[in-house]
PDB file of C-alpha atoms in Angstrom:
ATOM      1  CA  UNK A  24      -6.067 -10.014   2.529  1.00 71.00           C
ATOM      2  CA  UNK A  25      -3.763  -7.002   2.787  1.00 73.00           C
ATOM      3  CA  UNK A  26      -6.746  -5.272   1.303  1.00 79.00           C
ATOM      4  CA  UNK A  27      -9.415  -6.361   3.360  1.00 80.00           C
ATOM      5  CA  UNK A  28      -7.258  -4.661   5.713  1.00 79.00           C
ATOM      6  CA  UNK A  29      -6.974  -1.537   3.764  1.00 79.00           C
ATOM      7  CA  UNK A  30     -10.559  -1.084   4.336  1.00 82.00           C
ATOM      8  CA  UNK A  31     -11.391  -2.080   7.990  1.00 82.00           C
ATOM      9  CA  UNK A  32      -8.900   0.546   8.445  1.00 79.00           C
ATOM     10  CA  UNK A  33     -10.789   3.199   6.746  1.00 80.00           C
ATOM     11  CA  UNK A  34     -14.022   1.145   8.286  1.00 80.00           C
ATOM     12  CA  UNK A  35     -12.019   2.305  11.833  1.00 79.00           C
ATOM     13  CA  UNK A  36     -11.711   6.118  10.581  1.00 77.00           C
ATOM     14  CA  UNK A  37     -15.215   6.467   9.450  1.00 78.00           C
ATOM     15  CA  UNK A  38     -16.758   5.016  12.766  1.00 78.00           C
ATOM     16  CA  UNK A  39     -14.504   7.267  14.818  1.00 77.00           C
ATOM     17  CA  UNK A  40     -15.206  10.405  13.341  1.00 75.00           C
ATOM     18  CA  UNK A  41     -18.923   9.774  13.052  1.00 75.00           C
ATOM     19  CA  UNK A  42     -18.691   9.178  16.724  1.00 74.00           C
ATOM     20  CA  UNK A  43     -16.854  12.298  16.902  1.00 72.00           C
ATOM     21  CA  UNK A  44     -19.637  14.494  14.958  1.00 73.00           C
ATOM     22  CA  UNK A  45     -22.356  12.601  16.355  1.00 72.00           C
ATOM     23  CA  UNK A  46     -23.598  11.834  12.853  1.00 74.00           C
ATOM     24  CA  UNK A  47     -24.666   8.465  11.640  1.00 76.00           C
ATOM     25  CA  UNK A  48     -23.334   9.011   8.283  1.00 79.00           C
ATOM     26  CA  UNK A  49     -20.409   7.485   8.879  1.00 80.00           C
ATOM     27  CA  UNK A  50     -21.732   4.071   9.891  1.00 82.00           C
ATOM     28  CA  UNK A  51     -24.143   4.008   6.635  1.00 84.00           C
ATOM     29  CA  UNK A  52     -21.176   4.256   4.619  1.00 84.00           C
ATOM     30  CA  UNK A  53     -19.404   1.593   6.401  1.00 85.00           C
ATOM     31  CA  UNK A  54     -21.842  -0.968   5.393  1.00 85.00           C
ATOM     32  CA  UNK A  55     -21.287   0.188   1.733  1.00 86.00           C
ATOM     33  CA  UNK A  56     -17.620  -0.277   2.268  1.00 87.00           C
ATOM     34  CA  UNK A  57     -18.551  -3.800   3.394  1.00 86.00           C
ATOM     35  CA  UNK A  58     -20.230  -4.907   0.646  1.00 87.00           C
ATOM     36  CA  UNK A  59     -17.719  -3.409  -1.751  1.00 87.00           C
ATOM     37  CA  UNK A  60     -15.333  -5.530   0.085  1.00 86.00           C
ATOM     38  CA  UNK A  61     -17.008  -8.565  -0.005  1.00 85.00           C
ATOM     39  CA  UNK A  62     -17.752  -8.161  -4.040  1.00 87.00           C
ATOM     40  CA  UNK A  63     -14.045  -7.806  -4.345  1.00 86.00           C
ATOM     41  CA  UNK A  64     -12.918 -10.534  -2.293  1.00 86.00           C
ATOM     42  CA  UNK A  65     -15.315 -12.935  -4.036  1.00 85.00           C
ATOM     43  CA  UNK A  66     -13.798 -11.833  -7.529  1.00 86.00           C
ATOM     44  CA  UNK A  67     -10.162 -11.523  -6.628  1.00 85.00           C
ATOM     45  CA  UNK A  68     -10.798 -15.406  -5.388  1.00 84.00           C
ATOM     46  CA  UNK A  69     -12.193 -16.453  -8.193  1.00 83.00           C
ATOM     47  CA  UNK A  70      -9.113 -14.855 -10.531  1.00 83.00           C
ATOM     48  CA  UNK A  71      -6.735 -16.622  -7.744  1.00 82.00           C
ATOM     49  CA  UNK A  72      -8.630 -19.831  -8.310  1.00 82.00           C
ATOM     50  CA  UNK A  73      -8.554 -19.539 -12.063  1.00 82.00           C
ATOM     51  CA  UNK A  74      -4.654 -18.417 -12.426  1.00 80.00           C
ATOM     52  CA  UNK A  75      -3.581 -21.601 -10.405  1.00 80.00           C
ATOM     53  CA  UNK A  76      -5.795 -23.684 -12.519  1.00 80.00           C
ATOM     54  CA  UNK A  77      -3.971 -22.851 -15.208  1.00 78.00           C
ATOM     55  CA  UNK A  78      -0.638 -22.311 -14.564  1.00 75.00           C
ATOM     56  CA  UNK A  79      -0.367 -24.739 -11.334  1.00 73.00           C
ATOM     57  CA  UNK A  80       1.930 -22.143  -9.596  1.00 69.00           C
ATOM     58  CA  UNK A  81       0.591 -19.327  -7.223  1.00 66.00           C
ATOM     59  CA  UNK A  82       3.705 -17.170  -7.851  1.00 69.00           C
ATOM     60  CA  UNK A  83       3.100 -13.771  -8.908  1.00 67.00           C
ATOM     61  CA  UNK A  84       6.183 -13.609 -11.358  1.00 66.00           C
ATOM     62  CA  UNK A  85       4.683 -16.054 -13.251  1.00 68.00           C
ATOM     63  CA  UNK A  86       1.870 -14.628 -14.448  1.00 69.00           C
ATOM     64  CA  UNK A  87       3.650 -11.900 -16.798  1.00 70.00           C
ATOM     65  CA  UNK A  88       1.575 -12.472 -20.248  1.00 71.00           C
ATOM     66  CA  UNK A  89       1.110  -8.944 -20.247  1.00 70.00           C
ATOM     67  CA  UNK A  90       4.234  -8.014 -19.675  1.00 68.00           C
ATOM     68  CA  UNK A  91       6.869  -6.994 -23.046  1.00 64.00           C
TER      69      UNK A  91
ATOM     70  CA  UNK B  18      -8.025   4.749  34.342  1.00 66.00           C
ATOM     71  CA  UNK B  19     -11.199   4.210  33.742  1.00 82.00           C
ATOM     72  CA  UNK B  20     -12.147   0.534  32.131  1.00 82.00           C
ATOM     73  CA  UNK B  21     -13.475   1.890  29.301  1.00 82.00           C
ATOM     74  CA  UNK B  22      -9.826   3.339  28.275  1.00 86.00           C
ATOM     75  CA  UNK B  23      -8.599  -0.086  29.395  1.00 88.00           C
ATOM     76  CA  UNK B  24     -10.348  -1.991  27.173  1.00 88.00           C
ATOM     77  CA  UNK B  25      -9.531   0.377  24.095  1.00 88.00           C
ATOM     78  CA  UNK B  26      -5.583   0.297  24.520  1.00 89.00           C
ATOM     79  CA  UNK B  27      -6.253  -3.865  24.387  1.00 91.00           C
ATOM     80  CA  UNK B  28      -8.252  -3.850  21.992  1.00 90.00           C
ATOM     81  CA  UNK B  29      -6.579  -1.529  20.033  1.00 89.00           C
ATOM     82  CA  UNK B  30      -2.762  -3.104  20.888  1.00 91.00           C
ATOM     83  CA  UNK B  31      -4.849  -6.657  19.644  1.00 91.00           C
ATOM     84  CA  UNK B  32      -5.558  -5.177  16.205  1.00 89.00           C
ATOM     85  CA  UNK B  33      -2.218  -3.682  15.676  1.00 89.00           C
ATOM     86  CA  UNK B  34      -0.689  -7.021  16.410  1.00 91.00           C
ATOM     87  CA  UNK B  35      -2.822  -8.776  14.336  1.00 89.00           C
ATOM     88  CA  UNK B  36      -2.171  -6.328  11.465  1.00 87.00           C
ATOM     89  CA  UNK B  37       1.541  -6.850  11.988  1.00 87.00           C
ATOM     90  CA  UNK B  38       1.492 -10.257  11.842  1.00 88.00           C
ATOM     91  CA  UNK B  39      -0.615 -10.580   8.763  1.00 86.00           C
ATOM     92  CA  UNK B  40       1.560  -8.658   6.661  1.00 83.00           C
ATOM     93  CA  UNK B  41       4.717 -10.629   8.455  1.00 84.00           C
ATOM     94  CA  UNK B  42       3.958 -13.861   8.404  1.00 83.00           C
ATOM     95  CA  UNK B  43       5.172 -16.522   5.485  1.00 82.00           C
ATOM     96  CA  UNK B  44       2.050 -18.621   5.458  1.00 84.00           C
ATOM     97  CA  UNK B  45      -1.175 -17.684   4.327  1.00 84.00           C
ATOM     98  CA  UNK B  46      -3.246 -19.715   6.867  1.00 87.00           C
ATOM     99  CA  UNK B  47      -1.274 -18.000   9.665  1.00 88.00           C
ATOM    100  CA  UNK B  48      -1.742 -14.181   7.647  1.00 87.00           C
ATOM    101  CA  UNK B  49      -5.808 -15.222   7.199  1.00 88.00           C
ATOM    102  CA  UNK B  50      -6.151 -16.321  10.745  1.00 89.00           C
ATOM    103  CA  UNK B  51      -4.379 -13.069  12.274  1.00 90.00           C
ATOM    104  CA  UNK B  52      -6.894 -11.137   9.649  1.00 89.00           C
ATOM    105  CA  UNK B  53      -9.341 -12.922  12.124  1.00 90.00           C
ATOM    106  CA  UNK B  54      -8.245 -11.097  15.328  1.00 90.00           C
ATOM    107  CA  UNK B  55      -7.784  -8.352  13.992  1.00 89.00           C
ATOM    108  CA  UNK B  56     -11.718  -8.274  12.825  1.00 89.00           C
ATOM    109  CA  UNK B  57     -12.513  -9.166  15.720  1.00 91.00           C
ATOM    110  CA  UNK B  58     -10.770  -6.832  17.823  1.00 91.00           C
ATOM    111  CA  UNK B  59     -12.304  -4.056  15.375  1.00 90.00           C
ATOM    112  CA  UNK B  60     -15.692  -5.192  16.186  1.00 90.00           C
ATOM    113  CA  UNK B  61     -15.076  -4.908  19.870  1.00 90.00           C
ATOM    114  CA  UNK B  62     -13.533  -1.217  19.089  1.00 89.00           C
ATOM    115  CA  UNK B  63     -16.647  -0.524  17.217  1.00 87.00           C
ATOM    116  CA  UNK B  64     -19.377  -1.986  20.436  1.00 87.00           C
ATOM    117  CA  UNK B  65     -16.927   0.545  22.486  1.00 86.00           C
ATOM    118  CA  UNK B  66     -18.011   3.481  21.113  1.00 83.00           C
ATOM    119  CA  UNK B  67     -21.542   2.937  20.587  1.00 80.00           C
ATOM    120  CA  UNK B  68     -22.097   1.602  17.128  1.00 81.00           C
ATOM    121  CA  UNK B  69     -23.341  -1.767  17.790  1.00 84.00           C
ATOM    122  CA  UNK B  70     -24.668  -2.180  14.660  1.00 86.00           C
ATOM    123  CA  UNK B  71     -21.531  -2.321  12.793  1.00 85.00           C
ATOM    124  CA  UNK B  72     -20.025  -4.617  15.609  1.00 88.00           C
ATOM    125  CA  UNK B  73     -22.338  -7.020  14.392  1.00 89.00           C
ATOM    126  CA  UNK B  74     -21.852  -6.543  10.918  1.00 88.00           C
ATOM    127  CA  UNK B  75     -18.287  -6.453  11.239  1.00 87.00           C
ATOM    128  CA  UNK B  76     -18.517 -10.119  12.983  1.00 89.00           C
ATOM    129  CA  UNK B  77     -21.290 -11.361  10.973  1.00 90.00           C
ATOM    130  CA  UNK B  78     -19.929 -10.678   7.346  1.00 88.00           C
ATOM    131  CA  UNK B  79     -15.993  -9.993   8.024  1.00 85.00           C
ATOM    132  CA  UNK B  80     -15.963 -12.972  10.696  1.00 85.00           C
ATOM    133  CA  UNK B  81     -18.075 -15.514   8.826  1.00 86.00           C
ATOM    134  CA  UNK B  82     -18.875 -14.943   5.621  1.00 87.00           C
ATOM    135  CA  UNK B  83     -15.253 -13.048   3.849  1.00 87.00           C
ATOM    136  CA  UNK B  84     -12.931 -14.795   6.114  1.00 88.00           C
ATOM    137  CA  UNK B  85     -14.492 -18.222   5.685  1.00 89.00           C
ATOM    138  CA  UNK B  86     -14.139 -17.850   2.235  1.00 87.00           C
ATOM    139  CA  UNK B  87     -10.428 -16.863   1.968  1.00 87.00           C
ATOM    140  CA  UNK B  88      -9.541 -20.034   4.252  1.00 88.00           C
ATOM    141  CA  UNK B  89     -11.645 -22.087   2.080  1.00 87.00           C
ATOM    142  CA  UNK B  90      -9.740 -20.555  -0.938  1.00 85.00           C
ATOM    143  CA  UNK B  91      -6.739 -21.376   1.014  1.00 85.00           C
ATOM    144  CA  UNK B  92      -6.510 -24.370   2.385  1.00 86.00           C
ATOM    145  CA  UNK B  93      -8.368 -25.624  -1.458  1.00 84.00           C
ATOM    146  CA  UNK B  94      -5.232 -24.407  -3.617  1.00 81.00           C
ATOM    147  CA  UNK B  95      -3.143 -26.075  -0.809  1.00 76.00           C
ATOM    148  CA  UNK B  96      -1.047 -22.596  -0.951  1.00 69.00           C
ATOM    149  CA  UNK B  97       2.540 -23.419   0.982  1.00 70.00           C
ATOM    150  CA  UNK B  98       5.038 -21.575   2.099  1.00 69.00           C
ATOM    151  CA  UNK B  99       5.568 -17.894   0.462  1.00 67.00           C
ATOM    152  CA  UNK B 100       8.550 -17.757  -1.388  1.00 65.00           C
ATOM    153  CA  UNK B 101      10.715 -14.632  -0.844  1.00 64.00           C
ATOM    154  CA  UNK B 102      11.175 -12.647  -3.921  1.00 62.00           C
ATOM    155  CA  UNK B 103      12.753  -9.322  -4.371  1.00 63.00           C
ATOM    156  CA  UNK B 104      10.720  -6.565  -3.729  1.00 62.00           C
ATOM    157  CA  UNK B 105      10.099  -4.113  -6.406  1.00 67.00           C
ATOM    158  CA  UNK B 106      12.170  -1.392  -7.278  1.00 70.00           C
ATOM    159  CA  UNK B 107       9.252   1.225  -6.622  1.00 72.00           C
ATOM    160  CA  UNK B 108       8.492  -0.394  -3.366  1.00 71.00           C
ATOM    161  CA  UNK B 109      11.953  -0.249  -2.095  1.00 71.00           C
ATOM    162  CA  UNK B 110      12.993   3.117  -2.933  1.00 78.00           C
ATOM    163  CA  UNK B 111       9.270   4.976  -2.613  1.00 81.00           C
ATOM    164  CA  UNK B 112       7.109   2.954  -0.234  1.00 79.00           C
ATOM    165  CA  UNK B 113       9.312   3.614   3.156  1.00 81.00           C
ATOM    166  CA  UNK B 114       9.578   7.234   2.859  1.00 86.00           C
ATOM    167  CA  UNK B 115       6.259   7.284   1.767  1.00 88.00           C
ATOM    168  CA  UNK B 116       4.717   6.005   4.450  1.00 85.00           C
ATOM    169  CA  UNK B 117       6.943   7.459   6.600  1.00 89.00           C
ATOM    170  CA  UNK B 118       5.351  10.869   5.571  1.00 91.00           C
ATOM    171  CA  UNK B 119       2.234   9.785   5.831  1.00 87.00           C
ATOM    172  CA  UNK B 120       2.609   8.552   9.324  1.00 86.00           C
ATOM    173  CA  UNK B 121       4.670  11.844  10.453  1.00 91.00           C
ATOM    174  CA  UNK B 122       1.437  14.102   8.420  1.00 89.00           C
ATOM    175  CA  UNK B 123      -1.150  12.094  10.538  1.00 83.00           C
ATOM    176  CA  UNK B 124       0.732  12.139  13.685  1.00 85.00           C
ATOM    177  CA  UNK B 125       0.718  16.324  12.998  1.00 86.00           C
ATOM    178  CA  UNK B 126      -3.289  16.508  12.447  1.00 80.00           C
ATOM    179  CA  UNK B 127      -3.842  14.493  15.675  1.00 76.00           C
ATOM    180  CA  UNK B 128      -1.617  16.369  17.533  1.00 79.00           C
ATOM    181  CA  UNK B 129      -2.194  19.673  16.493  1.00 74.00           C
ATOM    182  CA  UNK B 130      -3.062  21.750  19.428  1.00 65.00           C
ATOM    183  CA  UNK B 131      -5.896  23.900  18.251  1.00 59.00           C
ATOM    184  CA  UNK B 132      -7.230  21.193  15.473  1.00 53.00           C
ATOM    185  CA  UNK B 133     -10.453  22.349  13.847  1.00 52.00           C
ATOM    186  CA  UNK B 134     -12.410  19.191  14.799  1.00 52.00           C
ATOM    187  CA  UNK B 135     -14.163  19.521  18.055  1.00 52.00           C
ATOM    188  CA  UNK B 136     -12.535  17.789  21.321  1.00 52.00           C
ATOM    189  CA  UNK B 137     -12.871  13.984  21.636  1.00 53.00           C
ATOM    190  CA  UNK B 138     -15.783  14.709  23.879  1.00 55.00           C
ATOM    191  CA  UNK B 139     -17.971  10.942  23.370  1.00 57.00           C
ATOM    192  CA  UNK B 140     -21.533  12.241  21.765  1.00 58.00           C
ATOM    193  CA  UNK B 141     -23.599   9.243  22.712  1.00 63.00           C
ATOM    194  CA  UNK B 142     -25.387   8.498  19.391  1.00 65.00           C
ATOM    195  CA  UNK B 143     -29.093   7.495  20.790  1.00 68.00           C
ATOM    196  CA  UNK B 144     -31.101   4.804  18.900  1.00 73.00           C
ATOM    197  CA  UNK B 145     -28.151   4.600  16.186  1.00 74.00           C
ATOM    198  CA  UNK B 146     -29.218   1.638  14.552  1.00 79.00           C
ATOM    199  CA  UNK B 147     -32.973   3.148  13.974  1.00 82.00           C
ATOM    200  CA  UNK B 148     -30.801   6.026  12.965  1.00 81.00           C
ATOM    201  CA  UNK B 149     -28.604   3.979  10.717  1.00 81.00           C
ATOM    202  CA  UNK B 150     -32.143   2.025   9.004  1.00 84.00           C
ATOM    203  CA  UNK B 151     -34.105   4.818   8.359  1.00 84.00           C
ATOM    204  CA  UNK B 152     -31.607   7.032   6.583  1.00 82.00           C
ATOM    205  CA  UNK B 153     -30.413   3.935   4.692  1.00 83.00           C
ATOM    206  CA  UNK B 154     -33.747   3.525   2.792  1.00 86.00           C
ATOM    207  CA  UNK B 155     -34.694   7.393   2.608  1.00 85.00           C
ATOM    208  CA  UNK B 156     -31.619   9.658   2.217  1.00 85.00           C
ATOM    209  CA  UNK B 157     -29.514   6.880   0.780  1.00 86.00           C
ATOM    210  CA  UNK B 158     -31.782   4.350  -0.860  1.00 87.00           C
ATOM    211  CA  UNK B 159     -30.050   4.694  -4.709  1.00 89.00           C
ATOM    212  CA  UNK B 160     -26.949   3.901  -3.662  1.00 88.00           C
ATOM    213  CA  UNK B 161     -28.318   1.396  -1.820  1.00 88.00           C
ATOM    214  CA  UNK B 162     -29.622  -0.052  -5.181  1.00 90.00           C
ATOM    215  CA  UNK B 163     -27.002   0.463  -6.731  1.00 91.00           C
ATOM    216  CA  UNK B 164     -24.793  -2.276  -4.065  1.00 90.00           C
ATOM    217  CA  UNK B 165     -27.413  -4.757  -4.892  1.00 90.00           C
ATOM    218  CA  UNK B 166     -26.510  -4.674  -8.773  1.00 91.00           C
ATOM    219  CA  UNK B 167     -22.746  -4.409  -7.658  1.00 91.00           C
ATOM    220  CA  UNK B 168     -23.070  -7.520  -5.870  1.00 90.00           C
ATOM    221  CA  UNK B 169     -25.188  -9.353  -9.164  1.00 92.00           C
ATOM    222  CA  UNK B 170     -22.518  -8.209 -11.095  1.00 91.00           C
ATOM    223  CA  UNK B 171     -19.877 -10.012  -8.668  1.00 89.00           C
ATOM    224  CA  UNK B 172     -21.990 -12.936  -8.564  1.00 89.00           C
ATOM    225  CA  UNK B 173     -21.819 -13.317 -12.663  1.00 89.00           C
ATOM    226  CA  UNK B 174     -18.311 -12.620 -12.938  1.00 88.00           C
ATOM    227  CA  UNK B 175     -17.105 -15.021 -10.235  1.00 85.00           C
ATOM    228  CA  UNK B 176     -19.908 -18.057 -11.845  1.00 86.00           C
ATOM    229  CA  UNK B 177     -18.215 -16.809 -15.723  1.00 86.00           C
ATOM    230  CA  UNK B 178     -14.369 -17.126 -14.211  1.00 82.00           C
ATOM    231  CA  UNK B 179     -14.649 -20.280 -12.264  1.00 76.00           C
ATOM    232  CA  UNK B 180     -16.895 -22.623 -14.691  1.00 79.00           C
ATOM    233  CA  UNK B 181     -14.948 -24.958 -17.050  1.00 73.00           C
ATOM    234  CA  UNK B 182     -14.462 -24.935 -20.486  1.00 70.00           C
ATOM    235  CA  UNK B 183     -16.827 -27.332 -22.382  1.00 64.00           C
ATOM    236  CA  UNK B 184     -15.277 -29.404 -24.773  1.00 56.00           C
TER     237      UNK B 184
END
């Protein structure tokens, strides 16, 4: 969620200054930024889903089978 | 003070709230439901200066679609209370005066006197979303494309990582 957060923040920035430059550029890219958002939240979920399936914990420190 | 400004500083003191609270609070229904204000209050910041268009998308995706989702996700894998664990080492010793520098670099661009940008003067964009339509299918139309196989590609990898192993 922190991330979806990220990016209405840079949604924020490039609505501003396309206001400011009175260029709809800005707001075309926005849309892009929403879709790339809502790709990414509909993996991340789906890795979230899968981890607690299989470990029955949500905690971040346990899922170290990467790490040495 | 005109209403106009009005509505901005409550709008914008809304978001800032919100944003706060997300990242403070310990359970994730509370964080997603704050992440709904503050979308929300974004899409009433974007109506105020004239894109309309992304107000709409803002509530219509963000509001329904993404945020649905994550409480769905949520409230499905029963998530409890966070547990408080000790920050990384990184984030303790770099992430304050990090973004401490970042807010003090900001705060110098905005405030700069004689910035190169031109003054905050509101260009009223006319027919924006006409605007907005027309260059996405000429100028932009490949990346376009390109969001549509992003978004197949999401599709597959979500169906592969959530099915269940056959026996």
């Amino acid at each position: 969620m922190s991330i979806e957060l990220m990016l209405n923040a840079v949604n924020l920035a490039f609505v501003a200054f396309s206001q400011a430059f009175g260029k709809v550029e800005g707001q075309v890219f926005v849309l892009f930024v929403i879709v790339v958002a809502a790709a990414e939240a509909a993996v991340g979920l789906g890795i979230i889903i899968l981890i607690q399936r299989n470990r029955q914990s949500l905690n971040i420190e346990k899922v170290n089978l990467l790490k040495l | 003070m005109s209403p106009a400004i009005l509505v901005f500083f409550v709008l914008a003191g809304l978001a800032v709230l919100g944003a706060l609270s997300l990242v403070l609070q310990k359970h994730p229904i509370h964080s997603a439901l704050s992440l709904i204000v503050v979308m929300v209050s974004l899409a009433g910041l974007y109506l105020l200066m004239g894109a309309e268009f992304v107000a709409m998308v803002q509530i219509i995706v963000y509001g329904g679609a993404i945020m649905v989702l994550f409480i769905f996700v949520i409230m499905l894998l029963n998530a409890g209370e966070e547990e408080h664990t000790d920050f990384s080492k990184l984030a303790k010793f770099a992430g304050l005066p990090l973004a401490l520098a970042l807010t003090a670099s900001l705060a110098a661009l905005v405030f700069k006197p004689d910035a190169g940008a031109p003054a905050a003067t509101q260009v009223f964009i006319p027919k924006a979303t006409e605007q907005i339509s027309s260059m996405l299918f000429k100028e932009f139309v490949y990346p376009f494309e390109l969001t549509s196989f992003l978004i197949l590609v999401a599709i597959m990898g979500a169906l592969v990582l959530a099915q269940r192993e056959k026996k």
